[in-house]
Amino acid sequence: MFDSLFPEGTQPVVGMVHLPALPGAPRFDGDRDAIVEAAERDARRLAAGGVDAIMVENFGDAPFYPDDVPKHVVASMTRATRAVVEAVDVPVGVNVLRNDGDAAVSVAAAAGGDFVRINIHTGARVTDQGVIDGTAHETMRLRERLDADVAVLADHDVKHSAPIAARGFTAESVADGVERGLADAVVVSGTGTGHETDRSDLAHAVERRDANDLDTPILVGSGVTADTVGEILELADGVIVGTALKQDGDVGNPVSEDRVRELVTSARS
């Protein structure tokens, strides 16, 4: 389903729209309109720089709710996502932090989005929000009930977390999110936002995917730069990029169209 969003043979570069703190979050500055304006600005710069898709994320909402955000977060995310959908002509995704897959699917369905990212789709992880359980059984049923044509990108060994048991990159752990969780793509990342993804982890994930005869895209979800994207795409089927596309490479800054164009050019060369 995720592959169908792009021309055949595309290794998509997905650019991040990191929303500032939403209403109700400790760092919200009181200006609701500014949130939408910032989302539209960054989305337009990403599209102008040549990304293949855009993902909207409530990055500024720390400390994050573990797995069930309040209704006002869903409302704000829907408003911002719809603004991005209307501002650009590329597929748009949603990630509701920390791990509200039901909210992400609902926002995407209501706002006209095309895909979602779910950090813990199957299994369980220890995070700074505590232990979070995957709820693939609920999220995928909700997608069916809503009749939502929304692809699910599920993280494996997601950043800012640790496994409860030392299981590692086994064939089963990579495949669980796809065969049992019905995810449409897998995301492999580093240890934190902007942290480089270990190449051996990526290679092992691809190897385990192939060993299980799965026809599922694997994307790298952190630490991608203009200098590394070419090497990464020798293994991965796509990348999700945030920090490297911001002014001065600072995740808190607006998107830099020049940095976007540089990375996309490197990805396609």
Coordinates of N, CA and C in Angstrom, one line a residue, residues 105-206:
V105 N -4.4 7.3 12.7 CA -5.3 6.8 11.6 C -6.5 7.7 11.4
S106 N -7.1 8.1 12.6 CA -8.3 8.9 12.5 C -8.0 10.3 11.9
V107 N -6.8 10.9 12.3 CA -6.4 12.2 11.8 C -6.2 12.1 10.3
A108 N -5.5 11.0 9.9 CA -5.2 10.9 8.4 C -6.5 10.7 7.6
A109 N -7.4 9.9 8.2 CA -8.6 9.6 7.4 C -9.5 10.9 7.3
A110 N -9.5 11.7 8.4 CA -10.3 12.9 8.4 C -9.7 14.0 7.5
A111 N -8.4 14.1 7.6 CA -7.7 15.2 6.9 C -7.3 14.9 5.5
G112 N -7.5 13.7 5.0 CA -7.1 13.4 3.7 C -5.6 12.9 3.6
G113 N -5.1 12.4 4.7 CA -3.7 11.9 4.7 C -3.6 10.5 4.0
D114 N -2.4 10.1 3.8 CA -2.1 8.9 3.0 C -1.5 7.8 3.8
F115 N -0.8 8.1 4.9 CA -0.1 7.1 5.7 C 0.1 7.6 7.1
V116 N 0.5 6.7 8.0 CA 0.8 7.0 9.4 C 2.1 6.3 9.8
R117 N 2.7 6.8 10.8 CA 3.8 6.1 11.4 C 3.4 5.8 12.8
I118 N 3.7 4.5 13.2 CA 3.3 4.1 14.6 C 4.6 3.5 15.2
N119 N 5.1 4.2 16.3 CA 6.4 3.8 16.8 C 6.4 2.4 17.5
I120 N 5.4 2.0 18.1 CA 5.3 0.7 18.7 C 4.0 0.1 18.3
H121 N 4.1 -0.7 17.2 CA 2.9 -1.3 16.6 C 2.6 -2.6 17.2
T122 N 3.6 -3.4 17.4 CA 3.5 -4.8 18.0 C 4.5 -4.8 19.1
G123 N 4.3 -5.8 20.0 CA 5.3 -6.0 21.1 C 5.2 -4.9 22.1
A124 N 6.2 -4.7 22.9 CA 6.2 -3.7 24.0 C 7.6 -3.1 24.1
R125 N 7.7 -1.9 24.6 CA 9.0 -1.2 24.7 C 9.0 -0.4 26.0
V126 N 10.2 -0.2 26.6 CA 10.4 0.7 27.7 C 10.8 2.1 27.1
T127 N 10.0 3.1 27.5 CA 10.3 4.5 27.0 C 10.3 5.4 28.2
D128 N 10.6 6.7 27.8 CA 10.5 7.7 28.9 C 9.1 8.0 29.4
Q129 N 8.1 7.4 28.7 CA 6.7 7.5 29.1 C 6.3 6.3 29.9
G130 N 7.2 5.4 30.1 CA 6.9 4.1 30.8 C 6.9 3.0 29.8
V131 N 6.3 1.9 30.1 CA 6.2 0.7 29.2 C 5.0 0.9 28.3
I132 N 5.2 0.8 27.0 CA 4.2 1.0 26.0 C 4.0 -0.3 25.3
D133 N 2.7 -0.7 25.2 CA 2.3 -1.9 24.4 C 1.9 -1.5 23.0
G134 N 2.2 -2.3 22.1 CA 1.7 -2.1 20.7 C 0.2 -2.5 20.7
T135 N -0.6 -1.8 19.9 CA -2.0 -2.1 19.8 C -2.4 -2.3 18.3
A136 N -1.6 -3.1 17.6 CA -1.9 -3.4 16.2 C -3.3 -4.0 16.1
H137 N -3.8 -4.8 17.0 CA -5.1 -5.4 17.0 C -6.2 -4.4 17.0
E138 N -6.0 -3.2 17.6 CA -7.0 -2.2 17.6 C -6.9 -1.2 16.4
T139 N -5.6 -0.9 16.1 CA -5.4 0.1 15.0 C -5.8 -0.4 13.7
M140 N -5.5 -1.7 13.4 CA -5.8 -2.2 12.1 C -7.3 -2.5 11.9
R141 N -8.0 -2.8 13.0 CA -9.4 -2.9 13.0 C -10.1 -1.6 12.8
L142 N -9.6 -0.5 13.4 CA -10.1 0.8 13.2 C -9.9 1.2 11.8
R143 N -8.8 1.0 11.2 CA -8.6 1.3 9.8 C -9.7 0.7 8.9
E144 N -10.0 -0.6 9.2 CA -11.1 -1.2 8.4 C -12.4 -0.6 8.7
R145 N -12.7 -0.3 9.9 CA -14.0 0.3 10.3 C -14.2 1.7 9.6
L146 N -13.1 2.4 9.5 CA -13.2 3.8 8.9 C -13.1 3.7 7.4
D147 N -12.8 2.5 6.9 CA -12.6 2.3 5.4 C -11.6 3.3 4.9
A148 N -10.5 3.4 5.7 CA -9.4 4.4 5.5 C -8.3 3.8 4.6
D149 N -8.0 4.5 3.5 CA -7.0 4.0 2.6 C -5.7 4.7 3.1
V150 N -5.2 4.2 4.2 CA -4.1 4.8 4.9 C -3.0 3.7 5.2
A151 N -1.8 3.9 4.7 CA -0.8 2.9 4.9 C -0.2 3.1 6.3
V152 N 0.2 2.0 6.9 CA 0.8 2.0 8.2 C 2.3 1.7 8.2
L153 N 3.1 2.6 8.6 CA 4.6 2.4 8.7 C 4.9 2.1 10.2
A154 N 5.4 1.0 10.5 CA 5.6 0.5 11.9 C 7.1 0.5 12.2
D155 N 7.5 1.1 13.3 CA 8.9 1.1 13.7 C 9.3 -0.3 14.2
H156 N 10.5 -0.6 13.9 CA 11.2 -1.8 14.6 C 12.3 -1.3 15.4
D157 N 12.3 -1.6 16.7 CA 13.4 -1.2 17.6 C 13.5 0.4 17.6
V158 N 12.3 1.0 17.9 CA 12.2 2.4 17.7 C 13.1 3.3 18.6
K159 N 13.5 4.4 18.1 CA 14.3 5.3 18.9 C 13.7 5.8 20.2
H160 N 14.5 6.3 21.1 CA 14.0 6.7 22.4 C 13.3 5.6 23.2
S161 N 13.8 4.4 23.0 CA 13.1 3.2 23.7 C 14.1 2.1 23.8
A162 N 13.7 1.1 24.6 CA 14.5 -0.1 24.7 C 13.6 -1.3 24.8
P163 N 14.1 -2.5 24.4 CA 13.2 -3.7 24.5 C 13.1 -4.1 26.0
I164 N 12.0 -4.7 26.3 CA 11.8 -5.3 27.6 C 12.7 -6.5 27.8
A165 N 12.8 -7.3 26.8 CA 13.7 -8.5 26.8 C 14.6 -8.4 25.6
A166 N 15.8 -8.9 25.8 CA 16.9 -8.8 24.8 C 16.6 -9.8 23.7
R167 N 15.9 -9.3 22.7 CA 15.5 -10.2 21.6 C 16.3 -10.0 20.3
G168 N 16.6 -8.7 20.0 CA 17.4 -8.4 18.9 C 16.7 -8.5 17.6
F169 N 17.5 -8.5 16.5 CA 17.0 -8.5 15.2 C 16.8 -10.0 14.7
T170 N 15.9 -10.7 15.2 CA 15.6 -12.0 14.7 C 14.6 -11.9 13.6
A171 N 14.5 -13.0 12.8 CA 13.6 -13.1 11.7 C 12.2 -12.8 12.2
E172 N 11.8 -13.4 13.4 CA 10.5 -13.2 13.9 C 10.2 -11.8 14.3
S173 N 11.1 -11.1 15.0 CA 10.8 -9.8 15.5 C 10.7 -8.8 14.4
V174 N 11.4 -9.0 13.3 CA 11.2 -8.1 12.1 C 9.9 -8.4 11.4
A175 N 9.6 -9.6 11.3 CA 8.4 -10.0 10.6 C 7.1 -9.8 11.4
D176 N 7.2 -9.8 12.7 CA 5.9 -9.7 13.5 C 5.1 -8.5 13.1
G177 N 5.7 -7.3 12.9 CA 5.0 -6.1 12.6 C 4.3 -6.2 11.2
V178 N 4.8 -7.1 10.3 CA 4.2 -7.2 9.0 C 3.2 -8.4 8.9
E179 N 3.7 -9.5 9.3 CA 2.9 -10.7 9.2 C 1.7 -10.8 10.2
R180 N 2.0 -10.3 11.4 CA 1.0 -10.4 12.5 C 0.4 -9.0 12.8
G181 N 1.2 -8.0 12.6 CA 0.6 -6.6 12.8 C 0.1 -6.0 11.5
L182 N 0.3 -6.6 10.3 CA -0.2 -6.2 9.0 C 0.3 -4.8 8.6
A183 N 1.5 -4.4 9.1 CA 2.0 -3.1 8.7 C 2.4 -3.2 7.2
D184 N 2.4 -2.0 6.6 CA 2.7 -1.9 5.2 C 4.1 -1.5 4.9
A185 N 4.8 -1.1 5.9 CA 6.3 -0.8 5.8 C 6.9 -0.8 7.2
V186 N 8.2 -1.0 7.2 CA 8.9 -1.0 8.5 C 9.9 0.1 8.5
V187 N 10.1 0.7 9.7 CA 11.0 1.8 9.9 C 12.1 1.4 10.9
V188 N 13.4 1.6 10.5 CA 14.5 1.3 11.4 C 15.2 2.7 11.7
S189 N 15.5 2.9 13.0 CA 16.0 4.2 13.3 C 17.2 4.0 14.3
G190 N 17.8 5.2 14.6 CA 18.9 5.2 15.6 C 18.3 5.3 17.0
T191 N 19.2 5.7 17.9 CA 18.7 5.7 19.3 C 17.9 6.9 19.7
G192 N 18.0 8.0 18.9 CA 17.2 9.2 19.2 C 17.0 10.1 18.0
T193 N 16.3 11.2 18.2 CA 16.0 12.1 17.1 C 17.3 12.6 16.5
G194 N 17.5 12.5 15.2 CA 18.7 13.0 14.6 C 19.9 12.1 14.7
H195 N 19.8 11.0 15.5 CA 20.9 10.0 15.7 C 21.0 9.1 14.5
E196 N 22.2 8.8 14.1 CA 22.5 8.0 12.9 C 22.0 6.6 13.1
T197 N 21.4 6.0 12.1 CA 20.9 4.6 12.2 C 22.1 3.7 11.9
D198 N 22.3 2.7 12.8 CA 23.4 1.8 12.7 C 23.3 1.0 11.4
R199 N 24.3 1.0 10.5 CA 24.2 0.3 9.2 C 24.1 -1.2 9.4
S200 N 24.7 -1.7 10.4 CA 24.5 -3.2 10.6 C 23.1 -3.5 11.0
D201 N 22.5 -2.7 11.8 CA 21.0 -2.9 12.2 C 20.2 -2.8 10.9
L202 N 20.5 -1.9 10.1 CA 19.7 -1.7 8.8 C 19.9 -3.0 7.9
A203 N 21.2 -3.4 7.8 CA 21.5 -4.5 6.9 C 20.8 -5.8 7.5
H204 N 20.8 -5.9 8.8 CA 20.2 -7.1 9.4 C 18.7 -7.1 9.2
A205 N 18.1 -5.9 9.4 CA 16.6 -5.8 9.1 C 16.3 -6.2 7.7
V206 N 17.1 -5.7 6.8 CA 16.8 -6.1 5.4 C 17.0 -7.6 5.1

